[in-house]
Coordinates of C-alpha atoms in Angstrom, one line a residue:
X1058 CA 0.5 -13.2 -8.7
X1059 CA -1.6 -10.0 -8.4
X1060 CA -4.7 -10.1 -6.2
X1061 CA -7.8 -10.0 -8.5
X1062 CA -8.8 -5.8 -10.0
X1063 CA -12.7 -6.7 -11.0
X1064 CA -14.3 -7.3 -7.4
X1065 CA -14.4 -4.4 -4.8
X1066 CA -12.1 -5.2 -1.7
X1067 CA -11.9 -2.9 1.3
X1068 CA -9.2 -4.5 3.8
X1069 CA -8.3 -3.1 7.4
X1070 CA -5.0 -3.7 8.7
X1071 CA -4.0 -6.7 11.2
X1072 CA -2.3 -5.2 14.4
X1073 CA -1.7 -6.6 17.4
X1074 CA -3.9 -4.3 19.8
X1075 CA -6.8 -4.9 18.0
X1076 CA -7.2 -8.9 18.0
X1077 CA -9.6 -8.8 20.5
X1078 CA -12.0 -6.7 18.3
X1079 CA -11.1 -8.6 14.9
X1080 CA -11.9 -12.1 16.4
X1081 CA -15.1 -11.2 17.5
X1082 CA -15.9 -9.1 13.8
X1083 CA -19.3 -10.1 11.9
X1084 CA -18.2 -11.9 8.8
X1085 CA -18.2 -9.7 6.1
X1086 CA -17.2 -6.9 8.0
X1087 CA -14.1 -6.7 6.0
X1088 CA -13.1 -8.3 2.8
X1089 CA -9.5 -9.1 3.9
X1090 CA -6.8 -8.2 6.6
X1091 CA -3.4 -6.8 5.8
X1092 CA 0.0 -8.3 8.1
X1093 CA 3.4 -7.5 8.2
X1094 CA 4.6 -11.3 8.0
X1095 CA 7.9 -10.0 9.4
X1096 CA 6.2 -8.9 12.7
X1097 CA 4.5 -13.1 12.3
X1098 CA 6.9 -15.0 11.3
X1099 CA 7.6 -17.8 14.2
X1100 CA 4.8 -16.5 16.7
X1101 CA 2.8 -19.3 18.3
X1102 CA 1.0 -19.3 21.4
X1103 CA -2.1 -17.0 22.0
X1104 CA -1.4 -14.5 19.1
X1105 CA -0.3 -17.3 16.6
X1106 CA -3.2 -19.0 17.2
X1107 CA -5.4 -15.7 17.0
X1108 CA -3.8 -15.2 13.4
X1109 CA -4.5 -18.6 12.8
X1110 CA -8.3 -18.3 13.4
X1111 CA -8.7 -15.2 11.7
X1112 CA -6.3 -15.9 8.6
X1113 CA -9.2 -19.1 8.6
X1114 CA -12.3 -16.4 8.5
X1115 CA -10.3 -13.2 6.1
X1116 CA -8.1 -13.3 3.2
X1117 CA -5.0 -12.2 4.2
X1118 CA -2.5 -9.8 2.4
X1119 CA 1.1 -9.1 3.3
X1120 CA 2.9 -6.0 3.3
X1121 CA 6.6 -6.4 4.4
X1122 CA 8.7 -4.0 6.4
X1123 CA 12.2 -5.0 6.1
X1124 CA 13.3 -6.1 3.2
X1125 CA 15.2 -2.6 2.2
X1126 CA 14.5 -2.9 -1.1
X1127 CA 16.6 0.4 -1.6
X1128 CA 19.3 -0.5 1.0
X1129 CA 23.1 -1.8 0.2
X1130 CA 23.5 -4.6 2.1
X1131 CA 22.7 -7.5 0.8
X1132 CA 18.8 -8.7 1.2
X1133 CA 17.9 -11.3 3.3
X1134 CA 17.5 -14.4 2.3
X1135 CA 16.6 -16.2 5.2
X1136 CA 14.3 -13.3 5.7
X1137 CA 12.7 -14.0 2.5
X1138 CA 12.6 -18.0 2.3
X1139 CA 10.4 -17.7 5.7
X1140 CA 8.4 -14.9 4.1
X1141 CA 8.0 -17.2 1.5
X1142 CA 6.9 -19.7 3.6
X1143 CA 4.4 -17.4 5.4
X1144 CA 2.3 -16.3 2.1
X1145 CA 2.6 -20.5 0.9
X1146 CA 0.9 -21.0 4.5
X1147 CA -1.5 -18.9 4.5
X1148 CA -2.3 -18.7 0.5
X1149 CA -1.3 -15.0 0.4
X1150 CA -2.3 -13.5 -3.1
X1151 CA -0.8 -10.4 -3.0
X1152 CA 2.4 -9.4 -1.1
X1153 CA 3.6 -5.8 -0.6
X1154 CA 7.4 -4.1 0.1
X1155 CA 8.3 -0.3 0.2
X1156 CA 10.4 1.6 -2.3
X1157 CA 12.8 2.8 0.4
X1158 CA 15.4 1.3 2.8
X1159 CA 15.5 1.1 6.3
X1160 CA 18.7 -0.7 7.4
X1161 CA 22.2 -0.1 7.8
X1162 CA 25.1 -2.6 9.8
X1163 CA 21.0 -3.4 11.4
X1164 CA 17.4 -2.4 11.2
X1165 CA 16.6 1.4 11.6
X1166 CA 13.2 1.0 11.9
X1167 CA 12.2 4.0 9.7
X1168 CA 11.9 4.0 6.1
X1169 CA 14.2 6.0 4.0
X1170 CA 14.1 7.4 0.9
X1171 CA 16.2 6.4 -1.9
X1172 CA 17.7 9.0 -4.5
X1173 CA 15.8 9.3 -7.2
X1174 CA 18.2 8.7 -10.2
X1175 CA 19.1 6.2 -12.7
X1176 CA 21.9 4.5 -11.1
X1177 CA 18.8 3.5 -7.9
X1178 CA 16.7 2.8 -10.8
X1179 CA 18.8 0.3 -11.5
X1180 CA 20.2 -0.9 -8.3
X1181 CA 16.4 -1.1 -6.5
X1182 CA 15.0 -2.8 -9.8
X1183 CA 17.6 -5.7 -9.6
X1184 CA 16.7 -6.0 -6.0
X1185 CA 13.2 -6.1 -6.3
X1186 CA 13.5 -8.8 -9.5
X1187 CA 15.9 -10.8 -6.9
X1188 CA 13.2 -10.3 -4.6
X1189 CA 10.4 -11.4 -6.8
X1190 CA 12.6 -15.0 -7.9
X1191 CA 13.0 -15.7 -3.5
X1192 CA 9.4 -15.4 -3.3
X1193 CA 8.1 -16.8 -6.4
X1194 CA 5.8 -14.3 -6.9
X1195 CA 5.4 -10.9 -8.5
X1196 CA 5.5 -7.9 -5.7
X1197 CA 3.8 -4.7 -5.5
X1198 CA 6.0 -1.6 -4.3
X1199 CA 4.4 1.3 -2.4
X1200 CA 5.3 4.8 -2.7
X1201 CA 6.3 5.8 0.2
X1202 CA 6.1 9.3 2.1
X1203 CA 9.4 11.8 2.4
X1204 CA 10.3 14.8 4.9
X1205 CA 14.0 15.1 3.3
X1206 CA 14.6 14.6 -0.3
X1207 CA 17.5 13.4 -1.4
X1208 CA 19.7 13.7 -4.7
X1209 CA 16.8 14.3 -7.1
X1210 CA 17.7 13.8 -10.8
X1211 CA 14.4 12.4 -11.6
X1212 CA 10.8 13.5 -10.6
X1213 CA 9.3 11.3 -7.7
X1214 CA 6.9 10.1 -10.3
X1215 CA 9.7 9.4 -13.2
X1216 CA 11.8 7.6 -10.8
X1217 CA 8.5 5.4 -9.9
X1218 CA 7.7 4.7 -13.3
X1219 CA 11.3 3.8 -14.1
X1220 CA 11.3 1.3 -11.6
X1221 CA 8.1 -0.3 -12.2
X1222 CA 9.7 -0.5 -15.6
X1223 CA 12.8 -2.1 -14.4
X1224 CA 12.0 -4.6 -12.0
X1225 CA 8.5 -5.4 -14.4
X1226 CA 6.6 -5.3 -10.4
X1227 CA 3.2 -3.7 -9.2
X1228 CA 2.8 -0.9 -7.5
X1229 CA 0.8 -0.7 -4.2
X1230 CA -0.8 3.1 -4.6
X1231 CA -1.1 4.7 -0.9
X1232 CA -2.9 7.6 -1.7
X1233 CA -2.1 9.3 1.9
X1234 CA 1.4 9.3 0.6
X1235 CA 0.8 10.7 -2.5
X1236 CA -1.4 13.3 -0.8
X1237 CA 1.6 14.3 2.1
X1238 CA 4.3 14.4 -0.1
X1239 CA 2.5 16.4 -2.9
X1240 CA 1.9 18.9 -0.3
X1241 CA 5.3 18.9 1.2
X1242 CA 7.1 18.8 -1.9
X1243 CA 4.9 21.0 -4.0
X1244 CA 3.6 18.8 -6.8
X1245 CA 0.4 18.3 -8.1
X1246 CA -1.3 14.8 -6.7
X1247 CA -3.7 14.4 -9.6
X1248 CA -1.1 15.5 -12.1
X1249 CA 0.8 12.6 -10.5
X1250 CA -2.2 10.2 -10.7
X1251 CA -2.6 11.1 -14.4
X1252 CA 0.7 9.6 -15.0
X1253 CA 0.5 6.0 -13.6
X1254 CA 0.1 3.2 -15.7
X1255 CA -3.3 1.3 -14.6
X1256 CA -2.2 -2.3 -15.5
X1257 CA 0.3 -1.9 -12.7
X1258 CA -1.1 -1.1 -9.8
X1259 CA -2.3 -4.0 -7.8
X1260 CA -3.7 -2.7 -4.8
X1261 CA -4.0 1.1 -2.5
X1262 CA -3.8 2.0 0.9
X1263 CA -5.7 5.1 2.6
X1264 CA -4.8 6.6 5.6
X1265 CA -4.7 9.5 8.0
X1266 CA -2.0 12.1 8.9
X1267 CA -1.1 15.1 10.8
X1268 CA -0.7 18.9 10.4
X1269 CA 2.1 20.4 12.1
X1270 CA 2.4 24.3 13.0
X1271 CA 4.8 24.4 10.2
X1272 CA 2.6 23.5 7.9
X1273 CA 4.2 20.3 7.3
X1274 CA 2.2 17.1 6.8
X1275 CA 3.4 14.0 8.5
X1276 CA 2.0 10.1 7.7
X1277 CA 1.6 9.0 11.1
X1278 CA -1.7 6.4 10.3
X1279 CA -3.0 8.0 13.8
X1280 CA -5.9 9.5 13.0
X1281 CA -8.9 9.6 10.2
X1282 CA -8.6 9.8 6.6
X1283 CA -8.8 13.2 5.8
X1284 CA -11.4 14.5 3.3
X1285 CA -9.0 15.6 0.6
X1286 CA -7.4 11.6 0.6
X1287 CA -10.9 10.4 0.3
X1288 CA -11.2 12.4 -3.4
X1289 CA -8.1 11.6 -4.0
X1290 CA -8.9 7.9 -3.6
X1291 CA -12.4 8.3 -5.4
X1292 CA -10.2 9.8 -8.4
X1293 CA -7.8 6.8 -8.2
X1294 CA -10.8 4.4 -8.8
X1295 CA -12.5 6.2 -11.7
X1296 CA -9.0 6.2 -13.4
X1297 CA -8.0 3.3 -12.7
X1298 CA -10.8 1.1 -11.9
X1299 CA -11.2 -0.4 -8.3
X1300 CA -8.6 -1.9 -6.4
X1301 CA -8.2 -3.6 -3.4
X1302 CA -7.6 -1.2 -0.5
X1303 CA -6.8 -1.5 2.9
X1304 CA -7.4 1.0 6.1
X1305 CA -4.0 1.8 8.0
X1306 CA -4.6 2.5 11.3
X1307 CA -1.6 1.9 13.6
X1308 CA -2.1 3.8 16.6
X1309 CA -4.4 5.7 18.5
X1310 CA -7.2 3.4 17.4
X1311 CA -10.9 3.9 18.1
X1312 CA -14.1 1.4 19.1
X1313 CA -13.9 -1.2 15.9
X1314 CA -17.1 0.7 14.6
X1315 CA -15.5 3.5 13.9
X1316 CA -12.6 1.8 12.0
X1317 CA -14.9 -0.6 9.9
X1318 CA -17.1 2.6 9.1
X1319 CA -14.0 3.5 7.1
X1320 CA -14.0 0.5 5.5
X1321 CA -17.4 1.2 4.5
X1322 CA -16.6 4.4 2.9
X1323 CA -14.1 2.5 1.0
X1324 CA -16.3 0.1 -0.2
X1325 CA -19.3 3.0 -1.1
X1326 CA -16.5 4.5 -3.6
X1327 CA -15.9 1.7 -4.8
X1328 CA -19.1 0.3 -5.4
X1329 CA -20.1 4.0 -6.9
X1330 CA -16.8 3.2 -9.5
X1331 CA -17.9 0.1 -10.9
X1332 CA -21.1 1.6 -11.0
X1333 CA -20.2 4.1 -13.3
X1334 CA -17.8 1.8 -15.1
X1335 CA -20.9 -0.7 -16.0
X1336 CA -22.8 2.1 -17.1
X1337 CA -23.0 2.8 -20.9
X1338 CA -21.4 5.3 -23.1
X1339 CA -24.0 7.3 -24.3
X1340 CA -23.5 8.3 -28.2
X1341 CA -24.5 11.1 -30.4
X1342 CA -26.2 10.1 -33.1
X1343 CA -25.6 12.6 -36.4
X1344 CA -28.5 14.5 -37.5
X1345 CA -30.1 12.9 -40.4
X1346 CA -30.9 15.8 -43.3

């Protein structure tokens, strides 16, 4: 089941260096907090019972990191019965995976792009359904960011759609993504935006990069969201409607106030949104003669 679309949500991510911060947070400060339940999964002692106390003050959401949705081998099922178990534990609404792969005879710890053509259409749809019938719940994918592209039959966007198609899943929006690879690849973000389907996308991510010498743009969630992600973001809610959307920040982190002043960015777009969704059309009356 897909987290509710009407009520503005703005999320931070859950990491491990910032428990001490996030346990003494004002409630409120955040609407929810985003895990990886693969990084959870079995942890007692001092951080089990720091998730604990926070998953008992925030909503939690769950974003997955290595289920290879795009991968050959086959996908773990013990990995996803205790996944399973996780989201039933902690009444998890919504529960993320990437479109990409990241194992091979063991974990890679990267995530790799698949080929975008219609024979991964179909093997990453049948995956994701397979996926979806473990869990017993639908799944949001999340466009990932790409330095190498491989075989390319379809468009980025085309192979998206087809999956979401496919699989009949959500689609987790990280506009940083979007933004990186737009630049990298030379497409047009917005042109890209324009051809999502709203019903489908459950939730988005924001995030910072970085700018090489190059000129390439690399998704490292290091640093601040970059202007030209925050428009990117405000478009994505006036054309879609708000969304649920979560702050990655995995390194390099700054004093909490810093971090939650990003949330309240988040939740200044989106309350501007649903502002201007509320407010009336206004109509042209004809002249009367």
């Amino acid at each position: 089941m897909t987290a509710p679309h009407a009520s503005p949500r703005a999320g931070l991510g859950l990491r491990r260096a910032l428990i001490p911060q996030l346990l003494a947070m004002d409630a409120g400060a955040v609407d929810f907090l985003e895990c990886a339940p693969d990084n959870w999964i079995g942890v007692g002692g001092r951080n089990g019972a720091a998730l604990a106390r926070l998953a008992a003050r925030f909503p939690l959401s769950g974003h997955g990191l290595s289920l290879s949705l795009g991968g050959t081998a086959p996908l773990d099922l013990e990995l996803l019965r205790r996944t399973r178990g996780f989201l039933d534990r902690f009444d998890v609404a919504l529960y993320s995976e990437h479109l990409s792969y990241c194992s091979d005879d063991g974990h890679l710890y990267d995530l790799l792009p698949i080929p975008f053509t219609e024979e991964a259409v179909r093997h990453v749809a049948a995956r994701i359904r397979q996926a979806q019938d473990a869990l017993g719940r639908r799944i949001a994918v999340e466009n990932v960011s790409y330095y190498a592209a491989p075989h390319q039959a379809l468009a980025e966007v085309d192979f998206l759609l087809a999956v979401l198609a496919e699989a009949d899943c959500d689609l987790l929006l990280d506009l940083n993504n979007l933004y990186v690879n737009a630049h990298n690849h030379g497409y047009d973000a917005r042109a890209f935006l324009a051809r999502l389907p709203a019903a489908r996308i459950a939730s988005m991510h924001i995030a910072g990069h970085y700018d090489d010498e190059g000129g390439l743009k690399i998704d490292t969630h290091g640093a601040p969201v970059r202007d030209d992600v925050w428009a990117l973001l405000a478009e994505a809610y006036a054309r879609f409607g708000v969304r649920p959307t979560l702050l990655e920040r995995d390194f390099g982190f700054p004093p909490l106030p810093e971090l939650l002043a990003e949330v309240g960015r988040i939740r200044s777009l989106q309350t501007v949104a649903a502002r201007a969704a509320a407010r009336p059309v206004e109509r042209t009356e004809p002249a009367h003669v």
